[in-house]
Amino acid sequence: MEDPGQYLAAMRQTAPLVHNITNYVAMNVMANVLLASGASPAMVHAREEAAEFAGLAQALSINIGTVSPPWAEAMAAAAKVASAQGTPWVLDPVAVGATDYRRALGARLVELRPTAIRGNASEILALAGEAGAGKGADSTESVETAEGAARALARMSGAVIAVTGAVDFVTDGERAARVANGHAMMPRVTALGCSLTGLVAAFLAGQPRFEAVVAALAYFGLAGESAGASASGPGSFQVAFLDALYAIDAEALSAGARIESA
Ligand SMILES: Nc1ncnc2c1ncn2[C@@H]1O[C@H](COP(=O)(O)OP(=O)(O)OP(=O)(O)O)[C@@H](O)[C@H]1O
Ligand SMILES: Cc1ncsc1CCO
Ligand SMILES: [Mg+2]
């Protein structure tokens, strides 16, 4: 993909308000990731206001990590508004293969037409109806194992599917790309996948879907590489990672992105 940096520049230019209905673990990490990157996050999940707030935002992310029934109703209501208004929204199906409740909720949210779905390999396999229980929120499968499921899920749902792991895979059902940026420390820090889902939402605001998702993944992975070069473990990695998201500009992203069509 030519010039992924333009999508970072466009996102920073608009500093989109990103509405996130996310999990308790991710809230702080994700809000900091979005702020460091140049977006404007708001974590809003009450049933009484989620739909109204979705109507104000430029993008929405929905993450089922610590869901319970009132949150599920807020998620569905917000997703309906976003889809009706043409606001991009991204689903993060955390541990969707683990329980019947998550499987049913995942299927219900997919029916509400997310613009993109971002998950690890086990989650994308499970959401596509294939095996892939995962180990709670962590993947037990490689990204390559989930590529076929990702293509099928893209065609079935109409969403761009991003499967993340050592090398990320993105497809809209027709086109596909691999993003090799990233660092092995990233899965040792909680909620980075969740935070990436919010960032994907931010990049999608007003931008073409496939390109925006690929650029968001490359930017996130490149920040991971930069942080990994100086960190001595997962603790210092988190701090260096926020600094790297802040420091990387459009030129650095275009120079450092490792994207190949697949
Ligand atoms: N082994 C690895 N090497 C390099 N980068 C990785 C590796 N594993 C994950 N990543 C990167 O980490 C980021 C988060 O992806 P990951 O697949 O770990 O999400 P996740 O499992 O949903 O995380 P969480 O549920 O903890 O939020 C992505 O940018 C991905 O490319
Ligand atoms: C650890 C964990 N448990 C539920 S959500 C979450 C954050 C990573 O997905
Ligand atoms: Mg996750």
PDB file of C-alpha atoms and ligand atoms in Angstrom:
ATOM      1  CA  MET A   1       0.000   0.000   0.000  1.00  0.00           C
ATOM      2  CA  GLU A   2       1.347   3.387  -0.977  1.00  0.00           C
ATOM      3  CA  ASP A   3       1.811   6.076   1.641  1.00  0.00           C
ATOM      4  CA  PRO A   4       0.076   4.681   4.758  1.00  0.00           C
ATOM      5  CA  GLY A   5       1.259   7.825   6.553  1.00  0.00           C
ATOM      6  CA  GLN A   6      -1.474   9.840   4.870  1.00  0.00           C
ATOM      7  CA  TYR A   7      -4.088   8.042   6.967  1.00  0.00           C
ATOM      8  CA  LEU A   8      -2.271   8.936  10.182  1.00  0.00           C
ATOM      9  CA  ALA A   9      -2.053  12.549   9.034  1.00  0.00           C
ATOM     10  CA  ALA A  10      -5.759  12.570   8.148  1.00  0.00           C
ATOM     11  CA  MET A  11      -6.704  11.112  11.525  1.00  0.00           C
ATOM     12  CA  ARG A  12      -4.626  13.700  13.392  1.00  0.00           C
ATOM     13  CA  GLN A  13      -6.065  16.469  11.243  1.00  0.00           C
ATOM     14  CA  THR A  14      -9.636  15.653  12.303  1.00  0.00           C
ATOM     15  CA  ALA A  15      -8.837  14.316  15.809  1.00  0.00           C
ATOM     16  CA  PRO A  16     -12.052  12.275  15.705  1.00  0.00           C
ATOM     17  CA  LEU A  17     -14.253  11.806  18.751  1.00  0.00           C
ATOM     18  CA  VAL A  18     -14.133   8.030  19.260  1.00  0.00           C
ATOM     19  CA  HIS A  19     -16.905   6.520  21.361  1.00  0.00           C
ATOM     20  CA  ASN A  20     -15.711   3.342  23.063  1.00  0.00           C
ATOM     21  CA  ILE A  21     -17.810   0.766  24.843  1.00  0.00           C
ATOM     22  CA  THR A  22     -14.932  -1.321  26.113  1.00  0.00           C
ATOM     23  CA  ASN A  23     -13.885  -3.499  29.036  1.00  0.00           C
ATOM     24  CA  TYR A  24     -12.757  -2.480  32.529  1.00  0.00           C
ATOM     25  CA  VAL A  25      -9.225  -3.750  31.855  1.00  0.00           C
ATOM     26  CA  ALA A  26      -8.753  -1.685  28.694  1.00  0.00           C
ATOM     27  CA  MET A  27     -10.408   1.620  29.506  1.00  0.00           C
ATOM     28  CA  ASN A  28      -7.388   3.542  30.743  1.00  0.00           C
ATOM     29  CA  VAL A  29      -4.839   1.956  28.400  1.00  0.00           C
ATOM     30  CA  MET A  30      -7.084   2.523  25.407  1.00  0.00           C
ATOM     31  CA  ALA A  31      -7.900   6.131  26.226  1.00  0.00           C
ATOM     32  CA  ASN A  32      -4.175   6.867  26.600  1.00  0.00           C
ATOM     33  CA  VAL A  33      -3.367   5.133  23.302  1.00  0.00           C
ATOM     34  CA  LEU A  34      -6.004   7.206  21.502  1.00  0.00           C
ATOM     35  CA  LEU A  35      -4.843  10.468  23.066  1.00  0.00           C
ATOM     36  CA  ALA A  36      -1.164   9.777  22.335  1.00  0.00           C
ATOM     37  CA  SER A  37      -2.089   9.018  18.716  1.00  0.00           C
ATOM     38  CA  GLY A  38      -4.078  12.214  18.242  1.00  0.00           C
ATOM     39  CA  ALA A  39      -7.708  11.081  18.597  1.00  0.00           C
ATOM     40  CA  SER A  40     -10.269  12.127  21.188  1.00  0.00           C
ATOM     41  CA  PRO A  41     -11.597   9.146  23.186  1.00  0.00           C
ATOM     42  CA  ALA A  42     -14.722   8.887  25.346  1.00  0.00           C
ATOM     43  CA  MET A  43     -15.670   5.774  27.307  1.00  0.00           C
ATOM     44  CA  VAL A  44     -19.478   5.773  27.541  1.00  0.00           C
ATOM     45  CA  HIS A  45     -21.481   2.634  28.248  1.00  0.00           C
ATOM     46  CA  ALA A  46     -24.726   3.406  30.111  1.00  0.00           C
ATOM     47  CA  ARG A  47     -27.812   2.015  28.387  1.00  0.00           C
ATOM     48  CA  GLU A  48     -29.497   5.360  28.981  1.00  0.00           C
ATOM     49  CA  GLU A  49     -27.037   7.324  26.820  1.00  0.00           C
ATOM     50  CA  ALA A  50     -24.985   5.004  24.617  1.00  0.00           C
ATOM     51  CA  ALA A  51     -27.210   5.402  21.539  1.00  0.00           C
ATOM     52  CA  GLU A  52     -27.391   9.178  21.906  1.00  0.00           C
ATOM     53  CA  PHE A  53     -23.635   9.428  22.369  1.00  0.00           C
ATOM     54  CA  ALA A  54     -22.978   7.237  19.327  1.00  0.00           C
ATOM     55  CA  GLY A  55     -24.885   9.839  17.350  1.00  0.00           C
ATOM     56  CA  LEU A  56     -22.335  12.496  18.368  1.00  0.00           C
ATOM     57  CA  ALA A  57     -19.158  10.521  17.645  1.00  0.00           C
ATOM     58  CA  GLN A  58     -17.118  10.242  14.444  1.00  0.00           C
ATOM     59  CA  ALA A  59     -16.357   6.573  15.160  1.00  0.00           C
ATOM     60  CA  LEU A  60     -17.394   3.841  17.603  1.00  0.00           C
ATOM     61  CA  SER A  61     -15.636   0.796  19.022  1.00  0.00           C
ATOM     62  CA  ILE A  62     -17.414  -2.040  20.811  1.00  0.00           C
ATOM     63  CA  ASN A  63     -15.468  -4.563  22.905  1.00  0.00           C
ATOM     64  CA  ILE A  64     -17.134  -7.459  24.750  1.00  0.00           C
ATOM     65  CA  GLY A  65     -14.211  -8.154  27.130  1.00  0.00           C
ATOM     66  CA  THR A  66     -16.072  -7.682  30.425  1.00  0.00           C
ATOM     67  CA  VAL A  67     -19.617  -7.547  29.077  1.00  0.00           C
ATOM     68  CA  SER A  68     -22.775  -8.080  31.112  1.00  0.00           C
ATOM     69  CA  PRO A  69     -26.418  -7.820  29.983  1.00  0.00           C
ATOM     70  CA  PRO A  70     -26.976  -4.047  30.452  1.00  0.00           C
ATOM     71  CA  TRP A  71     -23.757  -3.354  28.550  1.00  0.00           C
ATOM     72  CA  ALA A  72     -24.821  -5.690  25.765  1.00  0.00           C
ATOM     73  CA  GLU A  73     -28.007  -3.639  25.322  1.00  0.00           C
ATOM     74  CA  ALA A  74     -25.952  -0.433  25.215  1.00  0.00           C
ATOM     75  CA  MET A  75     -23.660  -2.005  22.600  1.00  0.00           C
ATOM     76  CA  ALA A  76     -26.535  -3.027  20.344  1.00  0.00           C
ATOM     77  CA  ALA A  77     -28.226   0.368  20.669  1.00  0.00           C
ATOM     78  CA  ALA A  78     -25.022   2.266  19.860  1.00  0.00           C
ATOM     79  CA  ALA A  79     -24.190  -0.030  16.938  1.00  0.00           C
ATOM     80  CA  LYS A  80     -27.655   0.484  15.455  1.00  0.00           C
ATOM     81  CA  VAL A  81     -27.250   4.265  15.533  1.00  0.00           C
ATOM     82  CA  ALA A  82     -23.754   4.101  14.023  1.00  0.00           C
ATOM     83  CA  SER A  83     -24.853   1.795  11.203  1.00  0.00           C
ATOM     84  CA  ALA A  84     -27.952   3.912  10.492  1.00  0.00           C
ATOM     85  CA  GLN A  85     -25.903   7.139  10.397  1.00  0.00           C
ATOM     86  CA  GLY A  86     -22.997   5.718   8.418  1.00  0.00           C
ATOM     87  CA  THR A  87     -20.595   6.234  11.329  1.00  0.00           C
ATOM     88  CA  PRO A  88     -17.799   3.646  11.153  1.00  0.00           C
ATOM     89  CA  TRP A  89     -17.807   1.167  14.012  1.00  0.00           C
ATOM     90  CA  VAL A  90     -15.431  -1.636  14.935  1.00  0.00           C
ATOM     91  CA  LEU A  91     -16.167  -4.820  16.852  1.00  0.00           C
ATOM     92  CA  ASP A  92     -13.590  -6.440  19.175  1.00  0.00           C
ATOM     93  CA  PRO A  93     -14.965  -9.919  19.949  1.00  0.00           C
ATOM     94  CA  VAL A  94     -12.863 -10.665  23.053  1.00  0.00           C
ATOM     95  CA  ALA A  95     -12.908 -14.379  23.967  1.00  0.00           C
ATOM     96  CA  VAL A  96     -15.970 -14.849  21.751  1.00  0.00           C
ATOM     97  CA  GLY A  97     -15.421 -18.601  21.496  1.00  0.00           C
ATOM     98  CA  ALA A  98     -15.205 -19.134  25.256  1.00  0.00           C
ATOM     99  CA  THR A  99     -18.882 -19.244  26.277  1.00  0.00           C
ATOM    100  CA  ASP A 100     -22.374 -19.547  24.792  1.00  0.00           C
ATOM    101  CA  TYR A 101     -23.206 -16.040  26.011  1.00  0.00           C
ATOM    102  CA  ARG A 102     -20.278 -14.520  24.110  1.00  0.00           C
ATOM    103  CA  ARG A 103     -20.985 -16.566  20.985  1.00  0.00           C
ATOM    104  CA  ALA A 104     -24.604 -15.362  20.919  1.00  0.00           C
ATOM    105  CA  LEU A 105     -23.665 -11.736  21.563  1.00  0.00           C
ATOM    106  CA  GLY A 106     -20.903 -11.844  18.953  1.00  0.00           C
ATOM    107  CA  ALA A 107     -23.359 -13.128  16.336  1.00  0.00           C
ATOM    108  CA  ARG A 108     -25.906 -10.474  17.315  1.00  0.00           C
ATOM    109  CA  LEU A 109     -23.370  -7.650  16.950  1.00  0.00           C
ATOM    110  CA  VAL A 110     -22.075  -8.950  13.606  1.00  0.00           C
ATOM    111  CA  GLU A 111     -25.666  -8.731  12.313  1.00  0.00           C
ATOM    112  CA  LEU A 112     -25.612  -5.005  13.098  1.00  0.00           C
ATOM    113  CA  ARG A 113     -23.047  -4.545  10.300  1.00  0.00           C
ATOM    114  CA  PRO A 114     -19.717  -3.451  11.826  1.00  0.00           C
ATOM    115  CA  THR A 115     -17.425  -1.559   9.440  1.00  0.00           C
ATOM    116  CA  ALA A 116     -14.496  -3.639  10.690  1.00  0.00           C
ATOM    117  CA  ILE A 117     -13.832  -6.475  13.112  1.00  0.00           C
ATOM    118  CA  ARG A 118     -10.440  -6.741  14.881  1.00  0.00           C
ATOM    119  CA  GLY A 119      -9.528  -9.810  16.859  1.00  0.00           C
ATOM    120  CA  ASN A 120      -6.835 -12.378  17.450  1.00  0.00           C
ATOM    121  CA  ALA A 121      -6.816 -15.628  15.465  1.00  0.00           C
ATOM    122  CA  SER A 122      -8.871 -17.656  17.961  1.00  0.00           C
ATOM    123  CA  GLU A 123     -11.532 -14.935  18.086  1.00  0.00           C
ATOM    124  CA  ILE A 124     -11.852 -14.606  14.306  1.00  0.00           C
ATOM    125  CA  LEU A 125     -12.040 -18.396  13.942  1.00  0.00           C
ATOM    126  CA  ALA A 126     -14.794 -18.575  16.566  1.00  0.00           C
ATOM    127  CA  LEU A 127     -16.754 -15.655  15.120  1.00  0.00           C
ATOM    128  CA  ALA A 128     -16.621 -17.293  11.689  1.00  0.00           C
ATOM    129  CA  GLY A 129     -18.157 -20.437  13.213  1.00  0.00           C
ATOM    130  CA  GLU A 130     -14.985 -22.507  13.116  1.00  0.00           C
ATOM    131  CA  ALA A 131     -13.130 -23.949  16.113  1.00  0.00           C
ATOM    132  CA  GLY A 132     -11.121 -21.407  18.098  1.00  0.00           C
ATOM    133  CA  ALA A 133     -12.045 -21.259  21.746  1.00  0.00           C
ATOM    134  CA  GLY A 134      -8.771 -19.519  22.593  1.00  0.00           C
ATOM    135  CA  LYS A 135      -7.416 -19.291  26.125  1.00  0.00           C
ATOM    136  CA  GLY A 136      -9.711 -16.645  27.564  1.00  0.00           C
ATOM    137  CA  ALA A 137      -8.705 -13.351  25.951  1.00  0.00           C
ATOM    138  CA  ASP A 138      -5.498 -14.846  24.498  1.00  0.00           C
ATOM    139  CA  SER A 139      -5.133 -16.625  21.174  1.00  0.00           C
ATOM    140  CA  THR A 140      -4.075 -20.259  20.895  1.00  0.00           C
ATOM    141  CA  GLU A 141      -3.922 -20.191  17.098  1.00  0.00           C
ATOM    142  CA  SER A 142      -1.582 -18.617  14.551  1.00  0.00           C
ATOM    143  CA  VAL A 143      -2.795 -15.823  12.277  1.00  0.00           C
ATOM    144  CA  GLU A 144      -2.253 -18.001   9.179  1.00  0.00           C
ATOM    145  CA  THR A 145      -4.696 -20.584  10.552  1.00  0.00           C
ATOM    146  CA  ALA A 146      -7.426 -17.934  10.587  1.00  0.00           C
ATOM    147  CA  GLU A 147      -6.895 -16.439   7.111  1.00  0.00           C
ATOM    148  CA  GLY A 148      -9.585 -18.543   5.444  1.00  0.00           C
ATOM    149  CA  ALA A 149     -12.022 -17.819   8.267  1.00  0.00           C
ATOM    150  CA  ALA A 150     -11.240 -14.104   7.965  1.00  0.00           C
ATOM    151  CA  ARG A 151     -12.024 -14.086   4.239  1.00  0.00           C
ATOM    152  CA  ALA A 152     -15.273 -15.990   4.826  1.00  0.00           C
ATOM    153  CA  LEU A 153     -16.271 -13.712   7.701  1.00  0.00           C
ATOM    154  CA  ALA A 154     -15.556 -10.620   5.589  1.00  0.00           C
ATOM    155  CA  ARG A 155     -17.852 -11.882   2.824  1.00  0.00           C
ATOM    156  CA  MET A 156     -20.555 -12.979   5.264  1.00  0.00           C
ATOM    157  CA  SER A 157     -20.540  -9.806   7.390  1.00  0.00           C
ATOM    158  CA  GLY A 158     -19.521  -7.095   4.913  1.00  0.00           C
ATOM    159  CA  ALA A 159     -16.841  -5.954   7.402  1.00  0.00           C
ATOM    160  CA  VAL A 160     -13.105  -5.543   6.916  1.00  0.00           C
ATOM    161  CA  ILE A 161     -11.531  -8.251   9.082  1.00  0.00           C
ATOM    162  CA  ALA A 162      -8.212  -7.712  10.876  1.00  0.00           C
ATOM    163  CA  VAL A 163      -6.577 -10.767  12.472  1.00  0.00           C
ATOM    164  CA  THR A 164      -3.684  -9.667  14.670  1.00  0.00           C
ATOM    165  CA  GLY A 165      -0.681 -11.602  15.935  1.00  0.00           C
ATOM    166  CA  ALA A 166       2.983 -11.898  14.956  1.00  0.00           C
ATOM    167  CA  VAL A 167       2.084 -10.843  11.376  1.00  0.00           C
ATOM    168  CA  ASP A 168      -1.369  -9.282  11.013  1.00  0.00           C
ATOM    169  CA  PHE A 169      -3.771 -10.232   8.222  1.00  0.00           C
ATOM    170  CA  VAL A 170      -6.432  -7.861   6.837  1.00  0.00           C
ATOM    171  CA  THR A 171      -9.122  -8.628   4.276  1.00  0.00           C
ATOM    172  CA  ASP A 172     -12.324  -7.151   2.927  1.00  0.00           C
ATOM    173  CA  GLY A 173     -13.203 -10.466   1.286  1.00  0.00           C
ATOM    174  CA  GLU A 174     -11.611  -9.436  -2.026  1.00  0.00           C
ATOM    175  CA  ARG A 175      -8.356  -7.711  -1.198  1.00  0.00           C
ATOM    176  CA  ALA A 176      -5.975  -8.867   1.528  1.00  0.00           C
ATOM    177  CA  ALA A 177      -2.748  -7.630   3.094  1.00  0.00           C
ATOM    178  CA  ARG A 178      -0.236  -8.690   5.703  1.00  0.00           C
ATOM    179  CA  VAL A 179       1.292  -6.234   8.149  1.00  0.00           C
ATOM    180  CA  ALA A 180       4.583  -7.424   9.613  1.00  0.00           C
ATOM    181  CA  ASN A 181       5.154  -4.548  12.041  1.00  0.00           C
ATOM    182  CA  GLY A 182       5.019  -5.412  15.736  1.00  0.00           C
ATOM    183  CA  HIS A 183       7.066  -6.623  18.704  1.00  0.00           C
ATOM    184  CA  ALA A 184       6.999  -9.841  20.734  1.00  0.00           C
ATOM    185  CA  MET A 185       6.456  -7.821  23.946  1.00  0.00           C
ATOM    186  CA  MET A 186       3.040  -6.621  22.753  1.00  0.00           C
ATOM    187  CA  PRO A 187       1.037  -9.691  23.842  1.00  0.00           C
ATOM    188  CA  ARG A 188       2.731  -9.435  27.279  1.00  0.00           C
ATOM    189  CA  VAL A 189       0.943  -6.151  27.982  1.00  0.00           C
ATOM    190  CA  THR A 190      -2.811  -6.281  28.546  1.00  0.00           C
ATOM    191  CA  ALA A 191      -5.363  -4.525  26.400  1.00  0.00           C
ATOM    192  CA  LEU A 192      -3.095  -3.579  23.513  1.00  0.00           C
ATOM    193  CA  GLY A 193      -5.394  -5.436  21.135  1.00  0.00           C
ATOM    194  CA  CYS A 194      -8.392  -3.620  22.626  1.00  0.00           C
ATOM    195  CA  SER A 195      -6.571  -0.304  22.252  1.00  0.00           C
ATOM    196  CA  LEU A 196      -5.746  -1.115  18.640  1.00  0.00           C
ATOM    197  CA  THR A 197      -9.452  -1.654  17.978  1.00  0.00           C
ATOM    198  CA  GLY A 198     -10.169   1.887  19.182  1.00  0.00           C
ATOM    199  CA  LEU A 199      -7.362   3.185  16.994  1.00  0.00           C
ATOM    200  CA  VAL A 200      -8.779   1.356  13.976  1.00  0.00           C
ATOM    201  CA  ALA A 201     -12.073   3.159  14.647  1.00  0.00           C
ATOM    202  CA  ALA A 202     -10.235   6.495  14.763  1.00  0.00           C
ATOM    203  CA  PHE A 203      -8.481   5.807  11.439  1.00  0.00           C
ATOM    204  CA  LEU A 204     -11.787   4.799   9.808  1.00  0.00           C
ATOM    205  CA  ALA A 205     -13.443   8.179  10.384  1.00  0.00           C
ATOM    206  CA  GLY A 206     -13.976   9.613   6.895  1.00  0.00           C
ATOM    207  CA  GLN A 207     -11.391   7.306   5.258  1.00  0.00           C
ATOM    208  CA  PRO A 208     -11.553   4.269   2.924  1.00  0.00           C
ATOM    209  CA  ARG A 209     -12.030   1.170   5.038  1.00  0.00           C
ATOM    210  CA  PHE A 210      -9.412  -1.306   3.883  1.00  0.00           C
ATOM    211  CA  GLU A 211      -6.591   1.247   3.646  1.00  0.00           C
ATOM    212  CA  ALA A 212      -7.473   2.839   6.994  1.00  0.00           C
ATOM    213  CA  VAL A 213      -7.421  -0.510   8.821  1.00  0.00           C
ATOM    214  CA  VAL A 214      -4.086  -1.529   7.277  1.00  0.00           C
ATOM    215  CA  ALA A 215      -2.519   1.841   8.104  1.00  0.00           C
ATOM    216  CA  ALA A 216      -3.724   1.706  11.723  1.00  0.00           C
ATOM    217  CA  LEU A 217      -2.180  -1.745  12.186  1.00  0.00           C
ATOM    218  CA  ALA A 218       1.143  -0.676  10.649  1.00  0.00           C
ATOM    219  CA  TYR A 219       1.295   2.443  12.831  1.00  0.00           C
ATOM    220  CA  PHE A 220       0.532   0.457  16.001  1.00  0.00           C
ATOM    221  CA  GLY A 221       3.090  -2.221  15.144  1.00  0.00           C
ATOM    222  CA  LEU A 222       5.744   0.345  14.283  1.00  0.00           C
ATOM    223  CA  ALA A 223       5.226   1.999  17.669  1.00  0.00           C
ATOM    224  CA  GLY A 224       5.665  -1.450  19.213  1.00  0.00           C
ATOM    225  CA  GLU A 225       8.984  -1.897  17.400  1.00  0.00           C
ATOM    226  CA  SER A 226      10.192   1.468  18.590  1.00  0.00           C
ATOM    227  CA  ALA A 227       9.152   0.788  22.203  1.00  0.00           C
ATOM    228  CA  GLY A 228      10.628  -2.698  22.138  1.00  0.00           C
ATOM    229  CA  ALA A 229      14.011  -1.310  21.158  1.00  0.00           C
ATOM    230  CA  SER A 230      14.330   0.573  24.462  1.00  0.00           C
ATOM    231  CA  ALA A 231      12.138  -1.326  26.948  1.00  0.00           C
ATOM    232  CA  SER A 232      13.569  -3.721  29.509  1.00  0.00           C
ATOM    233  CA  GLY A 233      10.245  -5.519  30.076  1.00  0.00           C
ATOM    234  CA  PRO A 234       6.453  -5.135  29.837  1.00  0.00           C
ATOM    235  CA  GLY A 235       6.360  -2.286  32.371  1.00  0.00           C
ATOM    236  CA  SER A 236       8.769   0.066  30.648  1.00  0.00           C
ATOM    237  CA  PHE A 237       7.361  -1.089  27.313  1.00  0.00           C
ATOM    238  CA  GLN A 238       3.977   0.455  28.114  1.00  0.00           C
ATOM    239  CA  VAL A 239       5.496   3.854  28.798  1.00  0.00           C
ATOM    240  CA  ALA A 240       7.769   3.754  25.748  1.00  0.00           C
ATOM    241  CA  PHE A 241       4.860   2.604  23.596  1.00  0.00           C
ATOM    242  CA  LEU A 242       2.746   5.678  24.370  1.00  0.00           C
ATOM    243  CA  ASP A 243       5.758   7.897  23.663  1.00  0.00           C
ATOM    244  CA  ALA A 244       6.331   6.131  20.340  1.00  0.00           C
ATOM    245  CA  LEU A 245       2.695   6.556  19.249  1.00  0.00           C
ATOM    246  CA  TYR A 246       3.088  10.251  19.996  1.00  0.00           C
ATOM    247  CA  ALA A 247       6.449  10.572  18.211  1.00  0.00           C
ATOM    248  CA  ILE A 248       5.735   8.709  14.962  1.00  0.00           C
ATOM    249  CA  ASP A 249       4.618  11.042  12.166  1.00  0.00           C
ATOM    250  CA  ALA A 250       3.256  10.397   8.679  1.00  0.00           C
ATOM    251  CA  GLU A 251       6.723  10.229   7.091  1.00  0.00           C
ATOM    252  CA  ALA A 252       8.040   7.798   9.696  1.00  0.00           C
ATOM    253  CA  LEU A 253       4.990   5.587   9.211  1.00  0.00           C
ATOM    254  CA  SER A 254       5.323   5.507   5.430  1.00  0.00           C
ATOM    255  CA  ALA A 255       9.033   4.720   5.777  1.00  0.00           C
ATOM    256  CA  GLY A 256       8.652   2.042   8.463  1.00  0.00           C
ATOM    257  CA  ALA A 257       5.431   0.284   7.468  1.00  0.00           C
ATOM    258  CA  ARG A 258       5.933  -3.334   6.405  1.00  0.00           C
ATOM    259  CA  ILE A 259       2.797  -4.035   4.383  1.00  0.00           C
ATOM    260  CA  GLU A 260       2.455  -6.652   1.640  1.00  0.00           C
ATOM    261  CA  SER A 261      -0.590  -7.568  -0.367  1.00  0.00           C
ATOM    262  CA  ALA A 262      -1.720 -11.156   0.189  1.00  0.00           C
TER     263      ALA A 262
HETATM  264  N1  LIG B   1       4.203 -12.229  18.577  1.00  0.00           N
HETATM  265  C1  LIG B   1       4.016 -10.976  18.171  1.00  0.00           C
HETATM  266  N2  LIG B   1       4.989 -10.306  17.530  1.00  0.00           N
HETATM  267  C2  LIG B   1       4.794  -9.042  17.113  1.00  0.00           C
HETATM  268  N3  LIG B   1       3.639  -8.337  17.306  1.00  0.00           N
HETATM  269  C3  LIG B   1       2.630  -8.966  17.928  1.00  0.00           C
HETATM  270  C4  LIG B   1       2.741 -10.306  18.385  1.00  0.00           C
HETATM  271  N4  LIG B   1       1.566 -10.663  18.964  1.00  0.00           N
HETATM  272  C5  LIG B   1       0.761  -9.593  18.872  1.00  0.00           C
HETATM  273  N5  LIG B   1       1.387  -8.558  18.250  1.00  0.00           N
HETATM  274  C6  LIG B   1       0.826  -7.236  17.985  1.00  0.00           C
HETATM  275  O1  LIG B   1       0.151  -6.837  19.167  1.00  0.00           O
HETATM  276  C7  LIG B   1      -0.981  -6.048  18.865  1.00  0.00           C
HETATM  277  C8  LIG B   1      -2.211  -6.602  19.584  1.00  0.00           C
HETATM  278  O2  LIG B   1      -2.577  -7.812  18.954  1.00  0.00           O
HETATM  279  P1  LIG B   1      -3.011  -9.132  19.727  1.00  0.00           P
HETATM  280  O3  LIG B   1      -3.266 -10.151  18.660  1.00  0.00           O
HETATM  281  O4  LIG B   1      -2.043  -9.475  20.798  1.00  0.00           O
HETATM  282  O5  LIG B   1      -4.392  -8.671  20.348  1.00  0.00           O
HETATM  283  P2  LIG B   1      -5.332  -9.349  21.430  1.00  0.00           P
HETATM  284  O6  LIG B   1      -5.009 -10.798  21.591  1.00  0.00           O
HETATM  285  O7  LIG B   1      -6.721  -9.003  21.097  1.00  0.00           O
HETATM  286  O8  LIG B   1      -4.888  -8.536  22.735  1.00  0.00           O
HETATM  287  P3  LIG B   1      -5.723  -8.134  24.063  1.00  0.00           P
HETATM  288  O9  LIG B   1      -6.946  -8.986  24.077  1.00  0.00           O
HETATM  289  O10 LIG B   1      -4.800  -8.385  25.188  1.00  0.00           O
HETATM  290  O11 LIG B   1      -6.083  -6.705  23.970  1.00  0.00           O
HETATM  291  C9  LIG B   1      -1.071  -6.022  17.340  1.00  0.00           C
HETATM  292  O12 LIG B   1      -0.500  -4.829  16.872  1.00  0.00           O
HETATM  293  C10 LIG B   1      -0.219  -7.216  16.905  1.00  0.00           C
HETATM  294  O13 LIG B   1       0.362  -7.027  15.624  1.00  0.00           O
HETATM  295  C1  LIG B   2      -7.607  -9.752  30.402  1.00  0.00           C
HETATM  296  C2  LIG B   2      -8.973  -9.410  29.956  1.00  0.00           C
HETATM  297  N1  LIG B   2     -10.061 -10.073  30.446  1.00  0.00           N
HETATM  298  C3  LIG B   2     -11.205  -9.650  29.945  1.00  0.00           C
HETATM  299  S1  LIG B   2     -11.015  -8.380  28.824  1.00  0.00           S
HETATM  300  C4  LIG B   2      -9.325  -8.402  29.045  1.00  0.00           C
HETATM  301  C5  LIG B   2      -8.426  -7.452  28.318  1.00  0.00           C
HETATM  302  C6  LIG B   2      -7.746  -8.064  27.183  1.00  0.00           C
HETATM  303  O1  LIG B   2      -8.595  -8.502  26.177  1.00  0.00           O
HETATM  304 MG    MG B   3      -8.278  -8.905  22.385  1.00  0.00          MG
END
